[in-house]
XYZ file of C-alpha atoms in Angstrom:
518
model
C 25.124 26.890 -21.380
C 27.514 25.544 -18.689
C 30.056 23.356 -20.005
C 28.862 21.222 -16.594
C 25.588 20.737 -18.481
C 27.018 19.186 -21.130
C 28.142 16.013 -20.028
C 24.936 15.355 -17.589
C 22.384 16.332 -20.700
C 24.258 14.059 -22.978
C 24.022 10.991 -20.700
C 20.645 11.793 -20.078
C 20.006 12.042 -23.733
C 20.805 8.485 -24.392
C 18.265 6.256 -22.606
C 15.195 9.295 -23.768
C 16.288 8.785 -27.243
C 15.882 5.126 -27.125
C 12.299 5.857 -25.575
C 11.403 8.427 -27.770
C 12.317 6.064 -30.883
C 10.304 3.607 -29.549
C 6.981 6.065 -30.072
C 8.276 6.540 -33.975
C 7.403 2.955 -35.066
C 3.306 3.431 -35.046
C 3.285 3.041 -38.916
C 6.880 1.165 -39.986
C 9.316 -0.378 -37.832
C 12.261 2.674 -38.233
C 15.558 -0.352 -37.954
C 17.646 2.475 -39.446
C 16.603 5.394 -36.919
C 17.032 2.602 -34.102
C 20.831 1.683 -34.885
C 21.976 5.219 -35.258
C 20.453 5.881 -32.127
C 22.656 3.255 -30.236
C 25.573 4.435 -32.788
C 25.284 7.945 -31.221
C 24.935 6.208 -27.812
C 28.150 4.442 -28.480
C 29.992 7.549 -29.651
C 28.422 9.787 -26.639
C 30.015 6.700 -24.098
C 33.142 6.328 -25.825
C 33.475 10.429 -25.597
C 32.579 10.980 -22.347
C 34.990 7.922 -21.075
C 38.132 9.798 -23.152
C 37.304 12.733 -20.802
C 36.917 11.239 -18.043
C 40.109 9.588 -18.080
C 41.753 12.883 -18.619
C 39.896 14.153 -15.794
C 38.299 16.760 -17.862
C 34.635 15.746 -17.626
C 32.332 17.884 -14.626
C 28.996 16.948 -14.455
C 26.426 19.395 -13.089
C 26.144 19.678 -9.203
C 22.159 20.070 -9.888
C 21.982 16.829 -11.701
C 23.709 14.714 -9.235
C 21.207 11.696 -10.282
C 23.347 11.421 -13.170
C 26.641 9.507 -13.164
C 29.754 9.422 -15.145
C 32.198 7.053 -13.132
C 34.386 4.435 -15.131
C 31.906 1.678 -14.361
C 29.067 3.054 -15.652
C 30.618 4.603 -18.885
C 32.422 1.044 -19.703
C 28.538 -0.319 -18.831
C 27.111 2.489 -21.464
C 29.711 1.884 -24.146
C 29.314 -1.849 -23.894
C 25.630 -2.008 -23.979
C 24.937 0.408 -26.917
C 27.380 -1.260 -28.830
C 25.515 -4.667 -27.726
C 22.283 -2.541 -29.110
C 23.767 -1.954 -32.314
C 24.563 -5.270 -33.338
C 21.186 -6.456 -31.818
C 19.243 -3.980 -33.913
C 20.650 -4.357 -36.993
C 20.481 -8.492 -36.522
C 16.634 -8.563 -35.427
C 16.159 -5.893 -38.708
C 16.590 -8.775 -40.755
C 15.440 -11.747 -38.501
C 12.184 -10.120 -38.175
C 11.426 -8.886 -41.417
C 8.537 -10.110 -43.299
C 4.982 -9.118 -40.917
C 5.090 -5.320 -40.514
C 3.359 -5.815 -37.376
C 5.344 -8.172 -35.389
C 8.090 -5.450 -36.778
C 6.723 -2.828 -35.038
C 5.753 -4.812 -31.539
C 9.218 -6.214 -31.651
C 11.143 -3.013 -32.165
C 9.147 -1.138 -29.580
C 9.583 -3.343 -26.641
C 12.969 -3.626 -27.879
C 14.012 -0.027 -27.795
C 12.514 0.217 -24.355
C 14.167 -2.451 -22.850
C 17.437 -0.936 -24.074
C 16.583 2.685 -22.817
C 15.658 1.293 -19.460
C 19.225 -0.738 -19.187
C 20.798 2.508 -20.162
C 19.277 4.471 -17.457
C 19.944 1.972 -14.863
C 23.518 2.028 -15.793
C 23.504 6.119 -15.713
C 21.761 6.235 -12.494
C 23.249 7.724 -9.700
C 19.527 7.826 -7.597
C 18.539 4.732 -5.854
C 14.786 5.606 -6.997
C 15.701 6.085 -10.552
C 17.570 2.985 -10.540
C 14.845 1.049 -8.712
C 12.016 2.582 -11.233
C 14.223 1.596 -14.304
C 15.285 -1.934 -12.973
C 11.253 -2.447 -13.032
C 10.629 -1.396 -16.642
C 13.573 -3.651 -17.754
C 11.176 -6.529 -16.290
C 8.294 -5.281 -17.557
C 9.575 -4.541 -21.003
C 11.929 -7.973 -21.643
C 8.173 -9.688 -20.489
C 6.929 -8.498 -23.228
C 9.609 -9.658 -25.561
C 9.617 -13.093 -23.697
C 5.937 -13.545 -24.733
C 6.474 -12.183 -28.133
C 4.716 -15.647 -29.228
C 2.030 -16.202 -27.311
C 1.009 -19.449 -28.183
C 4.160 -21.313 -27.137
C 3.469 -22.729 -24.029
C 7.386 -22.814 -23.211
C 7.611 -19.708 -23.585
C 4.733 -18.872 -21.526
C 5.839 -20.648 -18.545
C 9.215 -19.381 -18.893
C 7.955 -16.035 -19.112
C 5.187 -16.439 -15.783
C 8.347 -17.769 -13.396
C 10.337 -14.842 -14.880
C 7.886 -12.401 -13.674
C 7.727 -13.998 -10.676
C 11.214 -14.003 -9.424
C 11.366 -10.421 -11.213
C 9.050 -8.946 -8.319
C 11.122 -10.865 -5.603
C 14.278 -9.567 -6.934
C 12.757 -5.997 -7.134
C 11.251 -6.310 -3.630
C 14.934 -7.244 -2.372
C 16.431 -4.532 -4.453
C 13.630 -1.742 -2.910
C 14.183 -3.174 0.678
C 17.826 -2.830 0.739
C 17.591 0.779 -0.819
C 15.070 1.483 1.594
C 17.069 0.699 4.296
C 20.431 2.424 3.486
C 18.427 5.474 2.979
C 16.954 5.359 6.617
C 20.599 4.676 7.590
C 22.405 7.513 5.352
C 19.782 10.019 4.614
C 20.556 10.289 1.206
C 19.138 8.714 -2.081
C 22.592 9.210 -4.148
C 24.774 5.926 -4.650
C 27.817 8.141 -4.746
C 27.605 9.530 -1.272
C 26.860 6.188 -0.128
C 29.590 4.451 -1.661
C 31.719 6.962 -0.306
C 30.814 6.985 2.889
C 31.312 3.079 3.250
C 34.289 3.701 1.770
C 36.218 4.921 5.198
C 34.147 2.439 7.290
C 35.162 -0.265 9.143
C 32.118 -1.713 10.220
C 28.371 -1.794 9.167
C 25.274 -1.312 11.543
C 22.621 -4.214 11.630
C 20.522 -2.325 9.241
C 23.169 -2.059 6.666
C 24.160 -5.790 7.233
C 20.169 -6.250 6.308
C 20.291 -4.027 3.326
C 23.917 -5.917 2.039
C 22.047 -8.966 2.428
C 19.147 -8.120 0.433
C 21.459 -6.809 -2.256
C 22.948 -9.853 -3.017
C 19.717 -11.532 -3.085
C 18.424 -9.419 -5.710
C 22.043 -9.993 -7.565
C 21.414 -13.653 -7.209
C 17.835 -13.705 -8.346
C 18.582 -11.447 -11.498
C 21.589 -13.784 -12.585
C 19.179 -16.505 -12.636
C 21.240 -18.690 -9.869
C 20.389 -22.060 -8.461
C 17.432 -22.935 -7.821
C 15.550 -20.099 -9.658
C 17.003 -20.747 -12.884
C 14.570 -22.742 -15.106
C 13.558 -19.587 -16.699
C 16.436 -18.517 -18.368
C 16.879 -22.439 -19.957
C 13.116 -22.258 -21.335
C 13.536 -18.331 -22.842
C 14.924 -19.954 -25.829
C 11.587 -19.923 -26.977
C 11.778 -16.299 -27.852
C 13.248 -14.726 -31.019
C 16.946 -15.205 -30.934
C 17.770 -11.662 -30.660
C 15.705 -11.483 -27.506
C 17.762 -14.093 -26.050
C 21.244 -12.749 -27.633
C 20.212 -9.047 -25.440
C 18.978 -11.386 -22.232
C 22.086 -13.102 -22.251
C 24.724 -10.200 -23.295
C 23.141 -7.271 -21.599
C 20.524 -8.139 -18.838
C 21.593 -11.056 -16.875
C 24.740 -9.515 -15.744
C 23.063 -6.718 -14.114
C 23.101 -8.591 -10.997
C 27.125 -8.609 -11.268
C 26.678 -4.550 -12.298
C 24.682 -4.062 -8.779
C 27.349 -5.978 -6.989
C 30.110 -3.611 -8.421
C 28.712 -0.287 -7.795
C 27.799 -1.267 -3.919
C 31.000 -2.604 -3.736
C 32.262 -1.003 0.149
C 28.630 -2.100 1.368
C 29.411 -5.875 0.182
C 33.012 -6.007 1.386
C 31.516 -5.149 4.723
C 29.195 -7.651 4.923
C 29.864 -11.355 5.855
C 26.729 -12.311 5.512
C 26.791 -11.167 2.043
C 29.429 -12.329 0.697
C 29.230 -15.714 2.034
C 26.050 -15.660 0.302
C 27.436 -15.272 -3.166
C 30.448 -17.660 -2.284
C 27.738 -20.496 -1.709
C 24.966 -19.841 -4.247
C 27.404 -18.212 -7.002
C 29.840 -20.878 -6.466
C 27.752 -24.017 -6.305
C 25.782 -22.965 -9.507
C 28.893 -21.985 -11.099
C 30.261 -25.582 -10.624
C 26.690 -27.615 -11.373
C 25.459 -25.545 -14.241
C 29.130 -26.106 -15.860
C 28.885 -29.861 -15.544
C 25.040 -30.163 -16.473
C 26.187 -28.199 -19.947
C 28.023 -31.093 -20.367
C 25.101 -33.277 -20.539
C 22.948 -31.184 -22.935
C 22.917 -31.518 -26.799
C 21.005 -28.501 -28.005
C 23.357 -25.093 -28.994
C 20.666 -22.557 -27.055
C 20.237 -24.660 -24.423
C 24.231 -25.435 -23.499
C 24.789 -21.488 -23.841
C 21.739 -20.835 -21.103
C 23.401 -23.355 -18.712
C 27.092 -21.725 -19.566
C 25.391 -18.145 -18.976
C 24.246 -19.629 -15.524
C 27.850 -21.082 -14.864
C 29.574 -17.389 -15.828
C 27.260 -15.554 -13.841
C 28.015 -17.558 -10.606
C 31.701 -17.095 -10.971
C 31.158 -13.121 -11.581
C 29.535 -13.077 -8.054
C 32.041 -15.290 -6.320
C 34.833 -12.666 -8.020
C 32.748 -10.080 -6.483
C 32.469 -11.785 -3.015
C 36.078 -12.150 -3.118
C 36.617 -8.289 -3.815
C 38.288 -8.746 -6.921
C 35.938 -6.082 -8.690
C 38.042 -4.866 -11.373
C 38.001 -9.216 -12.338
C 34.469 -9.000 -12.350
C 33.976 -6.185 -14.484
C 36.401 -7.833 -17.358
C 34.361 -11.176 -16.923
C 31.271 -9.002 -17.277
C 32.169 -7.038 -20.531
C 33.866 -10.084 -22.174
C 30.754 -12.352 -21.579
C 28.426 -10.062 -22.965
C 30.535 -10.090 -26.238
C 30.800 -13.382 -26.512
C 27.400 -14.507 -25.609
C 25.672 -12.109 -28.170
C 27.888 -13.657 -30.572
C 27.204 -16.965 -29.902
C 23.475 -16.476 -29.684
C 23.371 -14.362 -32.875
C 25.798 -17.283 -34.462
C 23.824 -20.001 -33.070
C 22.814 -21.397 -36.429
C 26.561 -21.990 -37.876
C 27.339 -23.026 -34.245
C 25.078 -26.073 -34.859
C 26.994 -26.837 -37.697
C 30.287 -26.690 -35.993
C 29.119 -28.762 -32.805
C 28.194 -31.364 -35.505
C 31.686 -31.346 -37.219
C 33.129 -31.811 -33.227
C 30.960 -34.893 -32.158
C 31.594 -36.516 -35.691
C 35.525 -36.183 -35.746
C 37.549 -39.281 -33.920
C 38.658 -37.683 -30.461
C 41.946 -39.305 -29.679
C 41.588 -38.830 -25.450
C 44.524 -37.741 -23.474
C 47.065 -40.097 -21.823
C 48.108 -40.380 -18.074
C 51.244 -38.615 -19.427
C 49.558 -35.922 -21.414
C 47.267 -35.347 -18.129
C 50.763 -34.804 -15.776
C 52.653 -32.701 -18.463
C 49.739 -30.636 -19.260
C 49.394 -30.034 -15.339
C 53.099 -29.394 -14.567
C 53.323 -27.400 -17.694
C 50.051 -25.175 -16.514
C 50.877 -25.060 -12.788
C 54.423 -23.832 -13.496
C 53.193 -21.032 -15.646
C 50.582 -19.827 -13.019
C 53.186 -20.207 -10.272
C 55.835 -18.315 -12.179
C 53.567 -15.747 -13.043
C 52.564 -15.216 -9.639
C 55.789 -15.268 -8.296
C 57.398 -12.745 -10.822
C 54.243 -10.251 -10.407
C 54.317 -10.703 -6.723
C 50.345 -11.182 -6.655
C 48.630 -10.821 -3.356
C 45.765 -13.203 -2.515
C 43.045 -14.489 -3.272
C 44.511 -17.315 -5.430
C 41.378 -19.422 -6.543
C 41.195 -17.601 -9.725
C 44.544 -18.427 -10.568
C 43.927 -22.126 -9.715
C 40.970 -21.459 -12.144
C 43.281 -20.175 -14.869
C 45.682 -23.506 -14.019
C 42.445 -25.694 -14.940
C 41.900 -24.331 -17.911
C 45.443 -24.043 -19.553
C 45.543 -27.810 -18.376
C 42.866 -28.769 -20.109
C 43.600 -26.838 -23.526
C 47.063 -28.375 -23.307
C 46.172 -31.617 -22.508
C 43.047 -32.118 -25.184
C 45.215 -30.728 -27.679
C 44.805 -34.239 -29.467
C 41.201 -34.240 -29.532
C 40.890 -31.161 -31.546
C 39.693 -31.224 -35.456
C 42.945 -29.916 -35.770
C 45.956 -31.567 -33.801
C 48.836 -29.332 -32.693
C 52.228 -29.786 -30.989
C 52.879 -29.159 -27.124
C 54.914 -26.448 -27.955
C 52.313 -24.378 -29.811
C 49.639 -24.846 -27.245
C 52.357 -23.722 -24.564
C 53.085 -20.762 -26.501
C 49.028 -20.297 -26.911
C 48.912 -20.532 -22.827
C 51.958 -18.297 -22.318
C 49.913 -15.556 -24.749
C 47.041 -16.002 -23.095
C 47.994 -15.934 -19.346
C 50.182 -12.451 -20.142
C 46.937 -11.010 -22.105
C 44.701 -11.884 -19.038
C 47.277 -10.399 -16.765
C 47.059 -7.193 -18.532
C 43.675 -7.029 -18.841
C 42.745 -7.625 -15.294
C 45.595 -4.951 -14.832
C 44.010 -2.201 -16.761
C 40.271 -3.093 -15.236
C 41.926 -2.360 -12.087
C 41.785 1.224 -12.735
C 38.186 0.988 -13.669
C 36.767 -0.672 -10.295
C 39.696 -1.708 -8.254
C 40.018 -4.758 -5.927
C 38.785 -4.534 -2.124
C 39.993 -6.588 0.831
C 37.285 -9.093 1.500
C 36.307 -10.185 5.098
C 35.971 -13.832 4.243
C 39.641 -13.973 4.068
C 41.337 -17.496 2.906
C 38.288 -19.283 3.982
C 36.258 -17.871 1.076
C 39.520 -18.609 -1.194
C 39.952 -21.935 -0.211
C 35.619 -22.952 -0.408
C 36.088 -21.543 -3.958
C 39.609 -23.493 -4.716
C 37.171 -26.799 -3.419
C 34.651 -26.216 -5.416
C 37.171 -25.888 -8.596
C 38.770 -29.249 -7.780
C 35.624 -30.988 -7.677
C 34.767 -29.256 -11.448
C 37.518 -30.690 -12.462
C 37.280 -34.065 -11.200
C 33.786 -33.822 -12.707
C 34.571 -32.913 -15.963
C 36.909 -35.854 -16.448
C 34.475 -38.404 -14.841
C 31.522 -37.084 -17.065
C 33.475 -36.811 -20.371
C 35.716 -39.541 -20.362
C 34.271 -42.157 -18.036
C 30.643 -41.706 -18.946
C 29.961 -45.234 -19.817
C 30.597 -46.644 -16.321
C 27.547 -47.801 -14.877
C 28.059 -45.244 -11.776
C 28.467 -42.319 -13.724
C 25.464 -43.306 -15.407
C 23.369 -42.314 -13.255
C 25.025 -39.143 -12.013
C 25.035 -38.407 -15.955
C 21.081 -38.883 -15.620
C 20.765 -36.591 -12.177
C 23.011 -33.894 -14.130
C 20.765 -34.334 -17.557
C 17.793 -33.545 -15.358
C 19.290 -30.422 -13.226
C 18.746 -32.414 -10.363
C 14.752 -31.710 -10.808
C 15.049 -28.252 -9.546
C 13.273 -26.414 -12.033
C 10.586 -28.724 -11.987
C 9.986 -28.159 -8.250
C 10.302 -24.902 -8.021
C 7.714 -24.608 -11.294
C 5.154 -26.673 -9.234
C 5.567 -24.176 -6.174
C 5.104 -21.018 -8.576
C 1.813 -22.770 -10.458
C 0.385 -23.609 -6.973
C 1.262 -19.888 -5.130
C 0.500 -18.286 -8.785
C -0.966 -20.371 -11.185
C -1.362 -19.320 -14.518
C -3.263 -19.967 -18.164
C -1.070 -21.675 -20.440
C -1.850 -21.357 -24.354
C -3.797 -24.236 -25.446
C -1.837 -26.700 -28.100
C -3.256 -26.702 -31.841
C -5.154 -30.183 -32.154
C -6.030 -31.278 -35.740
C -9.273 -32.787 -36.535
C -9.942 -35.827 -36.902
C -10.448 -36.926 -40.506
C -14.247 -37.499 -40.455
C -14.931 -40.443 -43.312
C -19.007 -41.110 -44.397
C -19.549 -44.586 -43.649
C -20.378 -45.284 -47.424
C -16.775 -44.512 -47.900
C -16.035 -47.255 -45.423
C -17.867 -49.965 -46.960
C -17.120 -49.094 -50.441
């Protein structure tokens, strides 16, 4: 067999093995086989990634609808790793009911196979079919407990928004095919990489793809379903937040040249994603339950990732995607322990930073970031570095409010290590998904900077001045999520109503009259 076929067949074997394994669960849930398949997928993705770096991997010219691009291989390795962790955790989580185990594992494997098929697809129609398959199989997992009203309502809203995202994605792909007369993403990528401007049809296609990414990433105001799907099994939440919801960012990365030539698509990502980043992060501060806080955090992180794509920082978006996926998988699967940790942090006496602490932390963090920019001669945009300076300021100023108080020198050393590690990781990711020049220029950078400053001010007010009457009213508005989800839910149920399960009502105790007389 020609060696060029081997890589293509190995890539195609990964989703096929997930699908075939899903069909072997008729008698019992075969957890061990599922874990072995995920490990095999991880080994294949790592091996092909090494061969790609060594420039010794060439795929068959007859299977151009499969890609081995570095971004796809990184995503494939990430999904395979999360799949193994998730399946292993689920084997213990779902133990006890054979029927539920079989049903759960079947849809879980179909979902994983569909996700892997999306990331290795170089054909737009194949990606579209796999994208739809994800929505259908994930829907079965979200209503795994059909007697829970909130779970059914959240799945119903997710179903509507998924169809809307698929319509936008299909519309954008059809327009791209009409303009370029090819279904291959790689051909469109190369053509647009050499272009200087887009046609009217391509502008509409870019805007539709940006809308599909925003809906997929649960950006405001179409976010409520993500908060309510915590009613689903914990491993489902981990898979959703770690391996599925970030596909919107992956979509922007593989169509990077198209997005960078569309001013409307970039500003759509900047405005909606930027506002979601700030508002969701502030809303998260008002929530008490761990899973709901994590859900709002995911919305904020996805918004920031889309903002990075709009600024042309695709290497940063890819790094963000990988880091967020690993963290959220751990956070959800470890949510039980996180409850105990959160209780300890709330019960611990917190010493609020003084004005001197804030000034000193701000000066030191700003000096570190500016020094790095000057030494490495880093180009624009600079708003992501402003975000890093804000994060370092909070880290240094709040060192006394943690369970274990630390000195300014030790925290300053930690900040320097984090800054260096971040710079090295960003440089390494540049070889996989290089940054591109954005058409929004300084205006987009300024918009993001204003949002970040607004977030910093909102953080200080909600955290340290929540007892003031004016801030109390603001707190209630943030706690309610500005009632956006309530409005969207009413609109959904009016356009496309559904029947929710009836809650169990205990029967009234019937006492005979003779007993009452006695």
